[in-house]
PDB file of C-alpha atoms in Angstrom:
ATOM      1  CA  GLU A   9       4.303  15.334 -11.472  1.00 32.00           C
ATOM      2  CA  MET A  10       4.469  11.815 -10.995  1.00 32.00           C
ATOM      3  CA  VAL A  11       4.484  11.885  -6.565  1.00 37.00           C
ATOM      4  CA  PRO A  12       7.913  10.589  -6.085  1.00 39.00           C
ATOM      5  CA  VAL A  13       8.539   7.310  -3.966  1.00 44.00           C
ATOM      6  CA  THR A  14      11.569   6.082  -2.096  1.00 50.00           C
ATOM      7  CA  GLY A  15      13.448   3.269  -1.766  1.00 61.00           C
ATOM      8  CA  VAL A  16      12.918   2.134  -5.033  1.00 67.00           C
ATOM      9  CA  GLN A  17      15.271  -0.197  -6.512  1.00 69.00           C
ATOM     10  CA  THR A  18      15.848  -0.484 -10.725  1.00 65.00           C
ATOM     11  CA  CYS A  19      18.237  -3.141 -12.033  1.00 65.00           C
ATOM     12  CA  ALA A  20      18.209  -4.662 -15.991  1.00 62.00           C
ATOM     13  CA  LEU A  21      16.489  -7.673 -15.461  1.00 65.00           C
ATOM     14  CA  PRO A  22      17.897 -10.887 -17.212  1.00 59.00           C
ATOM     15  CA  ILE A  23      14.661 -10.486 -19.368  1.00 57.00           C
ATOM     16  CA  TYR A  24      15.495  -8.945 -22.923  1.00 63.00           C
ATOM     17  CA  GLY A  25      17.983  -6.349 -21.160  1.00 77.00           C
ATOM     18  CA  THR A  26      15.211  -4.011 -19.911  1.00 86.00           C
ATOM     19  CA  ARG A  27      15.617  -2.419 -16.489  1.00 88.00           C
ATOM     20  CA  ILE A  28      12.939  -2.773 -14.064  1.00 89.00           C
ATOM     21  CA  ALA A  29      11.748  -0.337 -10.919  1.00 89.00           C
ATOM     22  CA  TRP A  30      10.651  -1.796  -8.311  1.00 91.00           C
ATOM     23  CA  ARG A  31      10.038  -1.337  -4.400  1.00 89.00           C
ATOM     24  CA  VAL A  32       9.706  -2.852  -1.330  1.00 89.00           C
ATOM     25  CA  VAL A  33       7.798  -1.272   2.136  1.00 88.00           C
ATOM     26  CA  GLY A  34       7.977  -3.209   5.203  1.00 86.00           C
ATOM     27  CA  ASP A  35      10.491  -5.213   6.964  1.00 85.00           C
ATOM     28  CA  THR A  36      12.061  -7.222   4.886  1.00 82.00           C
ATOM     29  CA  GLY A  37      13.930  -8.898   7.336  1.00 85.00           C
ATOM     30  CA  ASP A  38      11.062  -9.987   9.672  1.00 90.00           C
ATOM     31  CA  ALA A  39       9.745 -13.702   8.159  1.00 90.00           C
ATOM     32  CA  SER A  40       7.166 -13.964  10.855  1.00 92.00           C
ATOM     33  CA  LYS A  41       5.804 -10.983   7.987  1.00 94.00           C
ATOM     34  CA  PRO A  42       3.974 -12.139   4.767  1.00 96.00           C
ATOM     35  CA  TRP A  43       4.754 -11.300   1.404  1.00 97.00           C
ATOM     36  CA  VAL A  44       1.903  -9.178  -0.960  1.00 96.00           C
ATOM     37  CA  ILE A  45       3.143  -8.591  -4.275  1.00 97.00           C
ATOM     38  CA  LEU A  46       0.792  -6.144  -5.494  1.00 96.00           C
ATOM     39  CA  CYS A  47       0.126  -5.613  -9.264  1.00 96.00           C
ATOM     40  CA  HIS A  48      -1.462  -2.096 -10.435  1.00 91.00           C
ATOM     41  CA  GLY A  49      -3.310  -1.227 -13.046  1.00 90.00           C
ATOM     42  CA  TYR A  50      -2.511   0.227 -16.554  1.00 88.00           C
ATOM     43  CA  GLY A  51      -1.117   3.788 -16.430  1.00 82.00           C
ATOM     44  CA  GLY A  52      -0.921   3.218 -12.124  1.00 80.00           C
ATOM     45  CA  THR A  53       2.261   3.436 -10.505  1.00 81.00           C
ATOM     46  CA  PHE A  54       3.611   3.302  -7.380  1.00 78.00           C
ATOM     47  CA  ASN A  55       1.430   5.455  -5.933  1.00 73.00           C
ATOM     48  CA  THR A  56      -1.586   3.472  -6.441  1.00 77.00           C
ATOM     49  CA  TRP A  57      -0.893   1.680  -3.083  1.00 83.00           C
ATOM     50  CA  GLU A  58       0.743   4.000  -0.974  1.00 79.00           C
ATOM     51  CA  PRO A  59      -2.675   4.016   1.279  1.00 80.00           C
ATOM     52  CA  ILE A  60      -2.683   0.697   1.191  1.00 85.00           C
ATOM     53  CA  ALA A  61       0.833  -0.899   1.400  1.00 85.00           C
ATOM     54  CA  HIS A  62       1.722   2.088   4.766  1.00 83.00           C
ATOM     55  CA  ARG A  63      -1.238   0.246   6.172  1.00 86.00           C
ATOM     56  CA  LEU A  64       0.046  -3.031   5.160  1.00 89.00           C
ATOM     57  CA  ALA A  65       3.354  -2.207   6.784  1.00 86.00           C
ATOM     58  CA  ASP A  66       3.473  -2.566   9.556  1.00 89.00           C
ATOM     59  CA  THR A  67       1.959  -6.443   9.182  1.00 93.00           C
ATOM     60  CA  ALA A  68       2.760  -7.423   5.947  1.00 94.00           C
ATOM     61  CA  ARG A  69       6.137  -7.313   3.362  1.00 94.00           C
ATOM     62  CA  ILE A  70       4.972  -5.464   0.292  1.00 93.00           C
ATOM     63  CA  LEU A  71       6.070  -5.404  -3.079  1.00 94.00           C
ATOM     64  CA  MET A  72       5.191  -3.572  -5.837  1.00 93.00           C
ATOM     65  CA  TRP A  73       6.619  -2.739  -9.256  1.00 93.00           C
ATOM     66  CA  ASP A  74       6.388  -0.604 -12.527  1.00 92.00           C
ATOM     67  CA  TYR A  75       5.527  -3.023 -15.742  1.00 94.00           C
ATOM     68  CA  ARG A  76       8.009  -2.293 -18.531  1.00 93.00           C
ATOM     69  CA  GLY A  77       7.338   0.301 -20.701  1.00 92.00           C
ATOM     70  CA  MET A  78       6.024   2.564 -18.067  1.00 91.00           C
ATOM     71  CA  HIS A  79       7.101   5.038 -15.479  1.00 88.00           C
ATOM     72  CA  HIS A  80      10.134   4.393 -13.407  1.00 87.00           C
ATOM     73  CA  SER A  81      10.466   1.626 -15.773  1.00 91.00           C
ATOM     74  CA  ASP A  82      12.144   1.085 -19.023  1.00 90.00           C
ATOM     75  CA  THR A  83      10.692  -0.073 -22.447  1.00 91.00           C
ATOM     76  CA  PRO A  84      12.295  -3.113 -24.688  1.00 90.00           C
ATOM     77  CA  ALA A  85      13.409  -2.900 -27.381  1.00 88.00           C
ATOM     78  CA  ASP A  86      10.995  -5.276 -28.860  1.00 89.00           C
ATOM     79  CA  THR A  87       8.548  -3.214 -28.284  1.00 87.00           C
ATOM     80  CA  THR A  88       6.079  -6.156 -28.564  1.00 88.00           C
ATOM     81  CA  ARG A  89       7.210  -7.609 -25.384  1.00 92.00           C
ATOM     82  CA  LEU A  90       4.806  -5.324 -23.230  1.00 94.00           C
ATOM     83  CA  ARG A  91       2.473  -8.925 -23.164  1.00 95.00           C
ATOM     84  CA  VAL A  92       1.019  -9.382 -19.585  1.00 96.00           C
ATOM     85  CA  GLU A  93       2.997 -12.722 -19.934  1.00 96.00           C
ATOM     86  CA  ASP A  94       6.348 -10.403 -19.676  1.00 95.00           C
ATOM     87  CA  HIS A  95       5.342  -8.435 -16.611  1.00 96.00           C
ATOM     88  CA  VAL A  96       4.546 -11.848 -15.130  1.00 96.00           C
ATOM     89  CA  ARG A  97       8.648 -12.776 -16.429  1.00 93.00           C
ATOM     90  CA  ASP A  98       9.827  -9.655 -15.075  1.00 93.00           C
ATOM     91  CA  LEU A  99       8.032 -10.386 -11.554  1.00 95.00           C
ATOM     92  CA  ALA A 100       9.351 -14.154 -11.791  1.00 94.00           C
ATOM     93  CA  CYS A 101      13.037 -12.338 -11.663  1.00 90.00           C
ATOM     94  CA  ILE A 102      12.257  -9.691  -8.826  1.00 92.00           C
ATOM     95  CA  ILE A 103      10.967 -12.534  -6.700  1.00 94.00           C
ATOM     96  CA  ALA A 104      13.560 -14.050  -7.053  1.00 91.00           C
ATOM     97  CA  ARG A 105      16.286 -11.248  -6.356  1.00 89.00           C
ATOM     98  CA  GLU A 106      14.265 -10.652  -3.356  1.00 91.00           C
ATOM     99  CA  GLY A 107      14.388 -13.607  -1.908  1.00 93.00           C
ATOM    100  CA  ILE A 108      10.357 -14.347  -1.683  1.00 95.00           C
ATOM    101  CA  SER A 109       9.339 -18.365  -1.422  1.00 96.00           C
ATOM    102  CA  GLN A 110       5.726 -17.378  -1.012  1.00 97.00           C
ATOM    103  CA  ALA A 111       3.425 -14.576  -1.432  1.00 98.00           C
ATOM    104  CA  PHE A 112      -0.615 -12.834  -1.366  1.00 97.00           C
ATOM    105  CA  ILE A 113      -0.792 -11.601  -5.230  1.00 98.00           C
ATOM    106  CA  GLY A 114      -2.889  -8.813  -5.235  1.00 96.00           C
ATOM    107  CA  GLY A 115      -4.339  -6.856  -8.558  1.00 96.00           C
ATOM    108  CA  TRP A 116      -6.095  -4.315  -9.767  1.00 91.00           C
ATOM    109  CA  SER A 117      -7.891  -3.455 -13.378  1.00 90.00           C
ATOM    110  CA  VAL A 118      -5.363  -4.729 -15.886  1.00 93.00           C
ATOM    111  CA  GLY A 119      -3.301  -6.090 -12.570  1.00 95.00           C
ATOM    112  CA  VAL A 120      -5.775  -8.832 -12.191  1.00 96.00           C
ATOM    113  CA  GLN A 121      -5.031  -9.892 -15.245  1.00 96.00           C
ATOM    114  CA  VAL A 122      -1.638 -10.118 -14.000  1.00 97.00           C
ATOM    115  CA  ALA A 123      -2.551 -11.890 -11.016  1.00 98.00           C
ATOM    116  CA  LEU A 124      -4.247 -14.206 -12.917  1.00 97.00           C
ATOM    117  CA  GLU A 125      -1.206 -15.208 -14.950  1.00 97.00           C
ATOM    118  CA  ALA A 126       1.328 -15.090 -11.983  1.00 97.00           C
ATOM    119  CA  TRP A 127      -0.914 -17.958 -10.414  1.00 97.00           C
ATOM    120  CA  ARG A 128      -0.425 -19.654 -13.276  1.00 96.00           C
ATOM    121  CA  ARG A 129       3.362 -19.179 -14.293  1.00 95.00           C
ATOM    122  CA  LEU A 130       5.040 -19.126 -10.467  1.00 96.00           C
ATOM    123  CA  PRO A 131       4.150 -21.449  -8.755  1.00 94.00           C
ATOM    124  CA  SER A 132       7.460 -23.927  -8.584  1.00 93.00           C
ATOM    125  CA  ASP A 133       9.396 -25.585  -5.608  1.00 94.00           C
ATOM    126  CA  ALA A 134      11.036 -21.957  -4.983  1.00 94.00           C
ATOM    127  CA  PHE A 135       7.729 -20.216  -4.819  1.00 97.00           C
ATOM    128  CA  ALA A 136       4.590 -20.222  -3.376  1.00 97.00           C
ATOM    129  CA  VAL A 137       1.079 -18.687  -4.407  1.00 97.00           C
ATOM    130  CA  ASP A 138      -0.743 -18.142  -0.912  1.00 97.00           C
ATOM    131  CA  GLY A 139      -3.580 -16.443  -2.048  1.00 97.00           C
ATOM    132  CA  LEU A 140      -5.360 -14.297  -4.944  1.00 97.00           C
ATOM    133  CA  LEU A 141      -6.488 -10.353  -4.235  1.00 95.00           C
ATOM    134  CA  LEU A 142      -8.513  -9.694  -6.920  1.00 95.00           C
ATOM    135  CA  VAL A 143      -9.940  -5.889  -7.005  1.00 92.00           C
ATOM    136  CA  CYS A 144     -12.107  -5.057 -10.283  1.00 87.00           C
ATOM    137  CA  GLY A 145     -10.712  -5.754 -13.463  1.00 89.00           C
ATOM    138  CA  ALA A 146     -11.688  -8.506 -15.905  1.00 87.00           C
ATOM    139  CA  TYR A 147     -10.113 -11.525 -16.154  1.00 89.00           C
ATOM    140  CA  GLU A 148      -8.896 -11.382 -19.610  1.00 87.00           C
ATOM    141  CA  ARG A 149      -9.899  -9.443 -22.879  1.00 84.00           C
ATOM    142  CA  ILE A 150      -9.700  -6.298 -21.252  1.00 80.00           C
ATOM    143  CA  LEU A 151     -11.866  -4.146 -24.285  1.00 76.00           C
ATOM    144  CA  HIS A 152     -14.514  -7.080 -24.808  1.00 72.00           C
ATOM    145  CA  GLU A 153     -15.290  -7.517 -20.624  1.00 65.00           C
ATOM    146  CA  ALA A 154     -15.130  -3.967 -19.439  1.00 61.00           C
ATOM    147  CA  ARG A 155     -18.096  -2.838 -18.898  1.00 62.00           C
ATOM    148  CA  GLY A 156     -19.943  -5.742 -18.112  1.00 63.00           C
ATOM    149  CA  GLY A 157     -19.008  -7.078 -21.622  1.00 62.00           C
ATOM    150  CA  GLY A 158     -21.875  -7.246 -23.896  1.00 68.00           C
ATOM    151  CA  ARG A 159     -21.847  -5.315 -28.087  1.00 75.00           C
ATOM    152  CA  MET A 160     -22.045  -1.588 -26.635  1.00 74.00           C
ATOM    153  CA  ALA A 161     -19.464  -2.081 -24.660  1.00 70.00           C
ATOM    154  CA  GLN A 162     -17.310  -3.554 -26.861  1.00 69.00           C
ATOM    155  CA  MET A 163     -18.166  -0.351 -29.356  1.00 75.00           C
ATOM    156  CA  GLN A 164     -17.473   1.920 -26.650  1.00 73.00           C
ATOM    157  CA  SER A 165     -14.315   0.014 -25.653  1.00 71.00           C
ATOM    158  CA  ARG A 166     -13.302   0.367 -29.387  1.00 71.00           C
ATOM    159  CA  ALA A 167     -14.109   4.417 -30.179  1.00 75.00           C
ATOM    160  CA  MET A 168     -12.152   5.631 -26.617  1.00 69.00           C
ATOM    161  CA  LEU A 169      -8.592   3.336 -27.774  1.00 68.00           C
ATOM    162  CA  ARG A 170      -9.295   5.118 -31.551  1.00 71.00           C
ATOM    163  CA  ALA A 171      -9.799   8.854 -30.038  1.00 69.00           C
ATOM    164  CA  VAL A 172      -6.957   8.917 -27.626  1.00 63.00           C
ATOM    165  CA  SER A 173      -4.595   6.710 -30.449  1.00 65.00           C
ATOM    166  CA  VAL A 174      -5.465  10.172 -32.804  1.00 68.00           C
ATOM    167  CA  ALA A 175      -5.335  12.314 -29.996  1.00 63.00           C
ATOM    168  CA  ASP A 176      -1.991  10.975 -29.345  1.00 61.00           C
ATOM    169  CA  ARG A 177      -0.616  13.432 -31.030  1.00 68.00           C
ATOM    170  CA  ALA A 178      -1.577  15.958 -30.237  1.00 67.00           C
ATOM    171  CA  MET A 179      -0.623  15.166 -26.712  1.00 66.00           C
ATOM    172  CA  PRO A 180       2.381  17.752 -26.582  1.00 69.00           C
ATOM    173  CA  MET A 181       0.021  20.414 -26.712  1.00 74.00           C
ATOM    174  CA  PHE A 182      -2.577  18.961 -24.449  1.00 73.00           C
ATOM    175  CA  ARG A 183      -0.423  17.323 -21.714  1.00 72.00           C
ATOM    176  CA  GLY A 184      -0.139  20.950 -19.750  1.00 77.00           C
ATOM    177  CA  PRO A 185      -3.747  21.937 -19.755  1.00 81.00           C
ATOM    178  CA  LEU A 186      -4.868  18.580 -19.490  1.00 77.00           C
ATOM    179  CA  LYS A 187      -3.219  17.961 -15.624  1.00 76.00           C
ATOM    180  CA  ARG A 188      -3.908  21.703 -14.773  1.00 80.00           C
ATOM    181  CA  ILE A 189      -7.459  20.432 -15.028  1.00 79.00           C
ATOM    182  CA  ALA A 190      -6.875  16.539 -13.465  1.00 75.00           C
ATOM    183  CA  GLY A 191      -5.432  18.813 -10.404  1.00 73.00           C
ATOM    184  CA  SER A 192      -8.644  21.869 -10.677  1.00 80.00           C
ATOM    185  CA  PRO A 193     -11.886  21.615  -8.156  1.00 80.00           C
ATOM    186  CA  ILE A 194     -13.922  20.160 -11.047  1.00 80.00           C
ATOM    187  CA  ALA A 195     -12.179  17.140 -11.524  1.00 78.00           C
ATOM    188  CA  LEU A 196     -13.093  15.317  -9.060  1.00 79.00           C
ATOM    189  CA  PRO A 197     -16.847  15.954  -9.052  1.00 82.00           C
ATOM    190  CA  MET A 198     -16.639  15.727 -12.704  1.00 79.00           C
ATOM    191  CA  ALA A 199     -14.902  11.889 -12.092  1.00 75.00           C
ATOM    192  CA  GLU A 200     -17.604  10.777  -9.164  1.00 78.00           C
ATOM    193  CA  ARG A 201     -20.973  12.106 -11.973  1.00 79.00           C
ATOM    194  CA  MET A 202     -19.174   9.718 -14.874  1.00 73.00           C
ATOM    195  CA  GLY A 203     -19.450   6.969 -12.916  1.00 71.00           C
ATOM    196  CA  ILE A 204     -14.874   6.375 -13.132  1.00 68.00           C
ATOM    197  CA  CYS A 205     -14.757   6.775  -8.480  1.00 71.00           C
ATOM    198  CA  THR A 206     -16.480   6.207  -5.587  1.00 71.00           C
ATOM    199  CA  GLY A 207     -15.618   7.108  -2.126  1.00 70.00           C
ATOM    200  CA  GLN A 208     -12.203   8.744  -1.908  1.00 67.00           C
ATOM    201  CA  PRO A 209     -11.560  10.394  -4.811  1.00 66.00           C
ATOM    202  CA  ALA A 210      -9.137  12.368  -4.129  1.00 69.00           C
ATOM    203  CA  ALA A 211      -6.849   9.660  -4.602  1.00 67.00           C
ATOM    204  CA  LEU A 212      -7.684   8.800  -8.318  1.00 71.00           C
ATOM    205  CA  ILE A 213      -5.810  12.067  -8.898  1.00 71.00           C
ATOM    206  CA  PRO A 214      -1.866  10.849  -8.836  1.00 70.00           C
ATOM    207  CA  ALA A 215      -3.367   7.617 -11.224  1.00 72.00           C
ATOM    208  CA  ILE A 216      -4.654  10.325 -13.754  1.00 75.00           C
ATOM    209  CA  HIS A 217      -1.120  12.756 -13.622  1.00 75.00           C
ATOM    210  CA  SER A 218       0.935   9.639 -13.892  1.00 77.00           C
ATOM    211  CA  ILE A 219      -1.316   8.155 -17.218  1.00 78.00           C
ATOM    212  CA  LEU A 220      -0.611  12.106 -18.852  1.00 79.00           C
ATOM    213  CA  ASP A 221       2.883  11.660 -17.845  1.00 79.00           C
ATOM    214  CA  MET A 222       3.599   8.316 -20.066  1.00 81.00           C
ATOM    215  CA  ASN A 223       3.712   7.847 -23.814  1.00 81.00           C
ATOM    216  CA  LEU A 224      -0.164   7.752 -24.809  1.00 77.00           C
ATOM    217  CA  ARG A 225       0.672   5.745 -27.644  1.00 77.00           C
ATOM    218  CA  GLN A 226       2.415   3.089 -26.463  1.00 83.00           C
ATOM    219  CA  TYR A 227      -0.231   3.071 -23.633  1.00 84.00           C
ATOM    220  CA  MET A 228      -2.415   2.125 -25.669  1.00 81.00           C
ATOM    221  CA  ARG A 229      -0.152  -0.048 -27.258  1.00 84.00           C
ATOM    222  CA  MET A 230      -0.310  -2.271 -24.231  1.00 89.00           C
ATOM    223  CA  ILE A 231      -3.872  -2.078 -23.880  1.00 87.00           C
ATOM    224  CA  ARG A 232      -4.412  -3.719 -27.328  1.00 84.00           C
ATOM    225  CA  LEU A 233      -1.994  -5.905 -26.038  1.00 89.00           C
ATOM    226  CA  ALA A 234      -3.764  -6.887 -22.563  1.00 91.00           C
ATOM    227  CA  ASP A 235      -6.903  -7.635 -24.491  1.00 87.00           C
ATOM    228  CA  ASP A 236      -4.973 -10.712 -26.166  1.00 90.00           C
ATOM    229  CA  HIS A 237      -4.700 -11.720 -22.877  1.00 93.00           C
ATOM    230  CA  GLN A 238      -7.166 -14.972 -21.471  1.00 93.00           C
ATOM    231  CA  THR A 239      -7.322 -16.527 -18.394  1.00 93.00           C
ATOM    232  CA  ARG A 240     -10.848 -18.498 -19.459  1.00 92.00           C
ATOM    233  CA  HIS A 241      -9.588 -21.727 -19.413  1.00 93.00           C
ATOM    234  CA  PHE A 242      -7.450 -22.380 -16.338  1.00 94.00           C
ATOM    235  CA  LEU A 243     -10.077 -20.514 -14.214  1.00 93.00           C
ATOM    236  CA  ALA A 244     -11.554 -23.522 -12.891  1.00 94.00           C
ATOM    237  CA  GLU A 245      -8.490 -24.126 -11.389  1.00 93.00           C
ATOM    238  CA  ILE A 246      -8.230 -21.703  -8.777  1.00 92.00           C
TER     239      ILE A 246
END
């Protein structure tokens, strides 16, 4: 099961009428504390940032949200509206509702692309980006740039995408056993041997369970759309 979270707000934002869920941690009324906006990777949810949010709660105000099409947020009627740019438009609405005038924006995995797109789209007379905190993600074309890029990496990424898309048809049968494996003693050593995680591998388990709770076919669609996203043309301006 997804780890329960508290303090979640859900609201139909004026972007295609989709309900988006977000969470704020820290004392929002203390103007002396900076805002930090955290963009999770695809498949992740609020639990991705739990350890960091609690560490920063005394010194900062933290905003996290579930992307449209994932977890606590709804899927738009038009499923082509699941691009990185759509997530940033949702974020702009949340920022306006929370009255945030400036913030650091952090991203992990695909969240790096979301953070970079936010840097490009959000600055205005009403909002400023104080800085970017980019962790372990590609700046664009995730299926082309992941695992260092190159022809072999692209072949591996496309093969994995095809395999998961096909497996999605059988997920109702395999979802339960896969979740039990993810919570078993063998899961973390296996993940470390595969190079998926290091340091504190237990933090990966909630993310794995969150992904297995999702509609995998839609998840793959979102990954394909993220693979279209590019930031190379403005990186030099940052």
